[in-house]
Every structure is written in structure tokens, then in C-alpha cells.
Short mmCIF file of C-alpha atoms in Angstrom, two decimals:
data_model
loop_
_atom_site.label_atom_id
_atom_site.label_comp_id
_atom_site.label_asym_id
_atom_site.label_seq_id
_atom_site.Cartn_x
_atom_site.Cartn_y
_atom_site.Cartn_z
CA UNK A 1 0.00 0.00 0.00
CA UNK A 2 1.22 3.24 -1.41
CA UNK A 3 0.26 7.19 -1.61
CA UNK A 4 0.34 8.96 -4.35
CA UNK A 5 1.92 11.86 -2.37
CA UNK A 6 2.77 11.64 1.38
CA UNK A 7 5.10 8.88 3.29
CA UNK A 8 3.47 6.92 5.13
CA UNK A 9 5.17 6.37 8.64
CA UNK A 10 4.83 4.98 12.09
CA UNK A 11 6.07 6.75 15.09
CA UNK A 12 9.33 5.80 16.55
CA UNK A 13 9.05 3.13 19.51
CA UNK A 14 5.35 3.17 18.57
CA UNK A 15 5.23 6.34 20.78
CA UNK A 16 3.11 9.30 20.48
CA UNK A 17 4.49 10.82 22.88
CA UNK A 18 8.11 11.25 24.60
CA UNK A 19 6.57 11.73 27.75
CA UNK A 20 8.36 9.74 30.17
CA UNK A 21 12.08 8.68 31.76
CA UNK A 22 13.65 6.47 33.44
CA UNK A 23 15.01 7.01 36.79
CA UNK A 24 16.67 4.33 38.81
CA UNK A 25 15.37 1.48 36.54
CA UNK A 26 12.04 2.82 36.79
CA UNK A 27 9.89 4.67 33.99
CA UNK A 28 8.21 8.08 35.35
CA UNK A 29 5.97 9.70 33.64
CA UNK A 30 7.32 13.37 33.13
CA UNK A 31 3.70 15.28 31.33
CA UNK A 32 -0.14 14.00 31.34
CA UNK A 33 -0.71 16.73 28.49
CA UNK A 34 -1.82 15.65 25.36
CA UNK A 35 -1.73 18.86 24.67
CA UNK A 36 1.93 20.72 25.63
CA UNK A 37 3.99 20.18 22.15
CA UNK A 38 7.01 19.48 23.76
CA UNK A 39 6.13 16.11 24.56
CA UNK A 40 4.78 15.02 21.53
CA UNK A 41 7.18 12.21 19.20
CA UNK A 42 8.59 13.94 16.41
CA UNK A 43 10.49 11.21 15.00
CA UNK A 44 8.63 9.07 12.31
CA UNK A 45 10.13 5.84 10.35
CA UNK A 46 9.51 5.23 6.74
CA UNK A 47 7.21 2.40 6.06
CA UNK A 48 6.53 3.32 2.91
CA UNK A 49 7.23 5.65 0.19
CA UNK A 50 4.57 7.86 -2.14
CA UNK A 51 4.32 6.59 -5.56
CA UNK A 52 6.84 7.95 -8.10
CA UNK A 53 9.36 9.22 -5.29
CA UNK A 54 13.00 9.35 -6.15
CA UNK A 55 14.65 11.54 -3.36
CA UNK A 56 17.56 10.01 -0.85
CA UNK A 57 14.88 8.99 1.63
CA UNK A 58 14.37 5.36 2.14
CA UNK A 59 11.82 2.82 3.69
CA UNK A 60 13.52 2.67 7.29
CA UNK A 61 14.83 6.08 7.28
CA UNK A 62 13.65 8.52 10.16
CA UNK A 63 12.12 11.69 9.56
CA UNK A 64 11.69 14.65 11.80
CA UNK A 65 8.51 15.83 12.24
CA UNK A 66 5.92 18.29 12.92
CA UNK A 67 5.02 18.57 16.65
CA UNK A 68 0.92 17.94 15.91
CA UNK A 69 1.95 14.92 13.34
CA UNK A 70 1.51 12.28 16.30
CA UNK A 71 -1.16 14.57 18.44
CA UNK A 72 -4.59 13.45 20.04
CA UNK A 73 -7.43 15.79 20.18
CA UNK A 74 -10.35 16.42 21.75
CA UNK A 75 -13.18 17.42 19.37
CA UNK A 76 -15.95 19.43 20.43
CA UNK A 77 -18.00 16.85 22.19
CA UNK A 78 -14.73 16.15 24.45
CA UNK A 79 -14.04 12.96 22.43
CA UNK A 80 -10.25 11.69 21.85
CA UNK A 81 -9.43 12.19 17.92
CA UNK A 82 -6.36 11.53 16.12
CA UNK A 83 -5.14 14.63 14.20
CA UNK A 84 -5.39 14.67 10.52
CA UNK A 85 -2.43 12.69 9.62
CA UNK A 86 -3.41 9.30 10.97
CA UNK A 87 -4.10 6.90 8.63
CA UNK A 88 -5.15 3.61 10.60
CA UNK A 89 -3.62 1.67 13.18
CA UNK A 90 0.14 2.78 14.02
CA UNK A 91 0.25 4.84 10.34
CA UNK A 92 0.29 7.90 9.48
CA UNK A 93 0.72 10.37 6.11
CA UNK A 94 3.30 12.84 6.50
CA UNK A 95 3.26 15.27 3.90
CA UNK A 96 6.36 16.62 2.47
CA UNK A 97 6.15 20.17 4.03
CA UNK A 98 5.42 18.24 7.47
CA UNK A 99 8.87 17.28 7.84
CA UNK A 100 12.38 19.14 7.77
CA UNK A 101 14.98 16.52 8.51
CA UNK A 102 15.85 12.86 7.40
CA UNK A 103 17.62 10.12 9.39
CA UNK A 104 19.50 7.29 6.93
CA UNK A 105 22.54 5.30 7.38
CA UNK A 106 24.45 8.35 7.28
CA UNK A 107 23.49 10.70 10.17
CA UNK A 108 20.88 13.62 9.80
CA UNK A 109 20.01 15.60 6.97
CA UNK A 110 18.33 18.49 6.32
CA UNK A 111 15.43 18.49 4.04
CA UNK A 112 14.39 20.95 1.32
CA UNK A 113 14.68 24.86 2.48
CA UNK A 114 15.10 23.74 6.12
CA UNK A 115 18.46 24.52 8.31
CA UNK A 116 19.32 23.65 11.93
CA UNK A 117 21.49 25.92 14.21
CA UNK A 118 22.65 25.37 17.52
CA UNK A 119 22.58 28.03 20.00
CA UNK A 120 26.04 29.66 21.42
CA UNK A 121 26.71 30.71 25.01
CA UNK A 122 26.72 34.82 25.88
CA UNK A 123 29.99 35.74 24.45
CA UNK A 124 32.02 38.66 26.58
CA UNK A 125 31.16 42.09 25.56
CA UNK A 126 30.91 45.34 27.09
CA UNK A 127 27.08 44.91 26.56
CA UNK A 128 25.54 43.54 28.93
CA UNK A 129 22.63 40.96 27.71
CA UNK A 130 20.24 39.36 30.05
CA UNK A 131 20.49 35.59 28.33
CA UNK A 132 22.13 32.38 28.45
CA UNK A 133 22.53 32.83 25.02
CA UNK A 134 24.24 35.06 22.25
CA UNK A 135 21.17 36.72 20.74
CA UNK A 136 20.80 35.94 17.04
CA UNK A 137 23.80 34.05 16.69
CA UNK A 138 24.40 30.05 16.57
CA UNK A 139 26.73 27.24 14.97
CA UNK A 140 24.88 25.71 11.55
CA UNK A 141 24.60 22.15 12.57
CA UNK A 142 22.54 21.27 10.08
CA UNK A 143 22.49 23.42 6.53
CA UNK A 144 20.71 22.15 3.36
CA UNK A 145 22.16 22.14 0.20
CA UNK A 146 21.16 25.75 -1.15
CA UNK A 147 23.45 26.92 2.06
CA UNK A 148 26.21 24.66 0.79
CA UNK A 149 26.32 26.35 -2.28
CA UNK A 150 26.66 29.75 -0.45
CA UNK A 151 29.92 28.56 1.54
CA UNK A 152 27.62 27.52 5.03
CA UNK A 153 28.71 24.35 6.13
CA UNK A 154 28.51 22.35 9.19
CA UNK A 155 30.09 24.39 12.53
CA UNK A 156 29.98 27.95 10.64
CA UNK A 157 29.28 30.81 12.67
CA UNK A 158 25.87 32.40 11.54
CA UNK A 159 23.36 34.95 12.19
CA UNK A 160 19.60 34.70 11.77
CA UNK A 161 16.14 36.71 12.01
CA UNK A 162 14.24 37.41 14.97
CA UNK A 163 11.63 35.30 16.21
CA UNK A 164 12.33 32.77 13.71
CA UNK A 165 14.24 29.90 16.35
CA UNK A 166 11.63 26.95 16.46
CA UNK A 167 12.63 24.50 19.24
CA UNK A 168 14.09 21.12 18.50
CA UNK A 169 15.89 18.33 20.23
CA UNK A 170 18.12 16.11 17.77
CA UNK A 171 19.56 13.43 19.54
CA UNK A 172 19.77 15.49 22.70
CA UNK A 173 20.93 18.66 21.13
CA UNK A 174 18.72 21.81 21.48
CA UNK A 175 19.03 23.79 17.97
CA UNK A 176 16.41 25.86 16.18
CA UNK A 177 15.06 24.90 12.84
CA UNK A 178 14.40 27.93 10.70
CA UNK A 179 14.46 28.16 6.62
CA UNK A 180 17.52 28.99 4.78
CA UNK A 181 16.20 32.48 4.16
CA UNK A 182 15.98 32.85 8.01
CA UNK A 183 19.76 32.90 7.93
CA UNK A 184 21.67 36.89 7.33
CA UNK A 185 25.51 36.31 7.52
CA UNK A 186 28.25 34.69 8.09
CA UNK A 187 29.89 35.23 11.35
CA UNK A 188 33.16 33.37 11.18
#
């Protein structure tokens, strides 16, 4: 069973959500919201691909995904719903713009106009800023190919847009995805 256009995919350790740890051998649950995003799975594997597909992602690959991919819902009579991706059972149909990195053999990868940059620490200035975190600035962890072709490669010094950082966690990393537009200079 194929689509014509979207993957379909289960969610990784047939997981909704990444809503628990373990501590001392013993699983805790860490959120009872079905609704707070940052406990919702956002990594999908490949079961199958859409018809005609002939990109570098493969059945078995993992694919980053859109917090609400995974979701439950409550409709307006209070009853539990599956957003509009799920397809039956474990399945689901991602479409293309619903995802922004792939997983393969390889490492990571990011997907069509979609970048990853890793925050930096407050650097020393004169200036005093009120963060954790150099304002604007970050290390490209992740750049697509357009970037490439501009001379941004992996661990270059970049700035970026306001209010365009969107949250992730890759493999225990916190970095903001953004689109390669997103992205004004070259730092370093």
C-alpha cells in the first residue's frame, strides 16, 4: 500500500508521545498533556514511500517531524481524535512540508529549504545581555544544500532573524530549525 503523495510512517518506539524517563530502573511519567507540544514524538520511520518518489529517503529512514503529526485531540464533544495525519492503526501520512529533517545510514540531513542551528553561550562584551545565550547568533549544525552552495557548512558561525528559532531536540541537542532564508551572515 502506497500514496500517491505523502510517506506513510509509524512513530518511533510506537510512541506518540516522549513523555516519560527512566530514573533508577524505573519509567516516570514526566507530562499528562496531550496537549503541551514538547512532549509530543517527532520522530517518524519510513514504512513506505509515495508513488513515483526518487529523493535520498528510504523505507527505514527517520524523519523529523511536525510537533501535531503524532497529536490526540479532543473534538468538540470532548471525544479523543487523532489529528489529521493518521491513517489507521500505528500509520500515518506525513506530507512533504510536514517534515524538515531525514535520518538514513548516514546521520541527519536536512530536508528541502530547512536549516538547523545550535545556539552559542553569551559571548564577553561590554554589553551587557540578560540571556544564556548570544542573541541571534548560533553554529549551523545542520544546513541544506542551497546553504552549501553559499559557503555555510557544518560548525559555521551564523546569524539569523528574529523570532524565527523553532525549538528542536536532535539526539539530545537543542538547535532551532528555521528556513535557509531565516539565515543573514556569516559570522566566522
Amino acid at each position: 500500500m502506497r500514496s500517491p503523495f505523502f510517506f506513510i510512517a509509524k512513530p518511533k518506539d510506537d510512541r506518540r508521545y516522549n513523555n516519560t524517563k527512566e530514573i533508577g530502573g524505573v519509567e516516570v511519567i514526566t507530562s499528562t498533556s496531550e496537549e503541551d507540544f514538547r512532549f509530543s514524538n517527532r520522530e517518524a520511520i519510513v514504512q513506505e514511500l509515495p508513488l513515483g518518489y526518487t529523493g535520498p529517503i528510504k523505507v527505514g529512514d527517520t524523519l523529523l517531524v511536525h510537533h501535531n503529526v503524532f497529536k490526540f485531540y479532543n473534538d468538540m464533544k470532548g471525544r479523543r481524535r487523532s489529528g489529521r495525519s493518521f491513517f489507521r492503526d500505528d500509520l500515518f501520512f506525513i506530507e512533504p512540508d510536514q517534515f524538515f529533517m531525514y535520518k538514513d545510514e548516514y546521520g541527519w540531513h536536512a530536508y528541502d529549504r530547512y536549516c538547523f542551528v545550535e545556539p552559542v553561550p553569551v559571548e564577553d562584551s561590554y554589553i551587557y545581555k540578560n540571556t544564556k545565550e548570544e542573541p541571534l547568533v548560533g553554529v549551523m549544525r545542520y544546513p541544506n544544500e542551497y546553504l552549501r552552495s553559499m559557503g555555510v557548512t557544518e560548525g559555521t558561525k551564523v546569524s539569523f532573524k528574529p523570532e524565527t528559532e523553532y525549538e528542536f531536540y536532535v539526539d539530545g541537542d537543542r538547535m532551532y530549525r528555521m528556513f535557509d532564508s531565516h539565515i543573514t551572515m556569516i559570522l566566522s
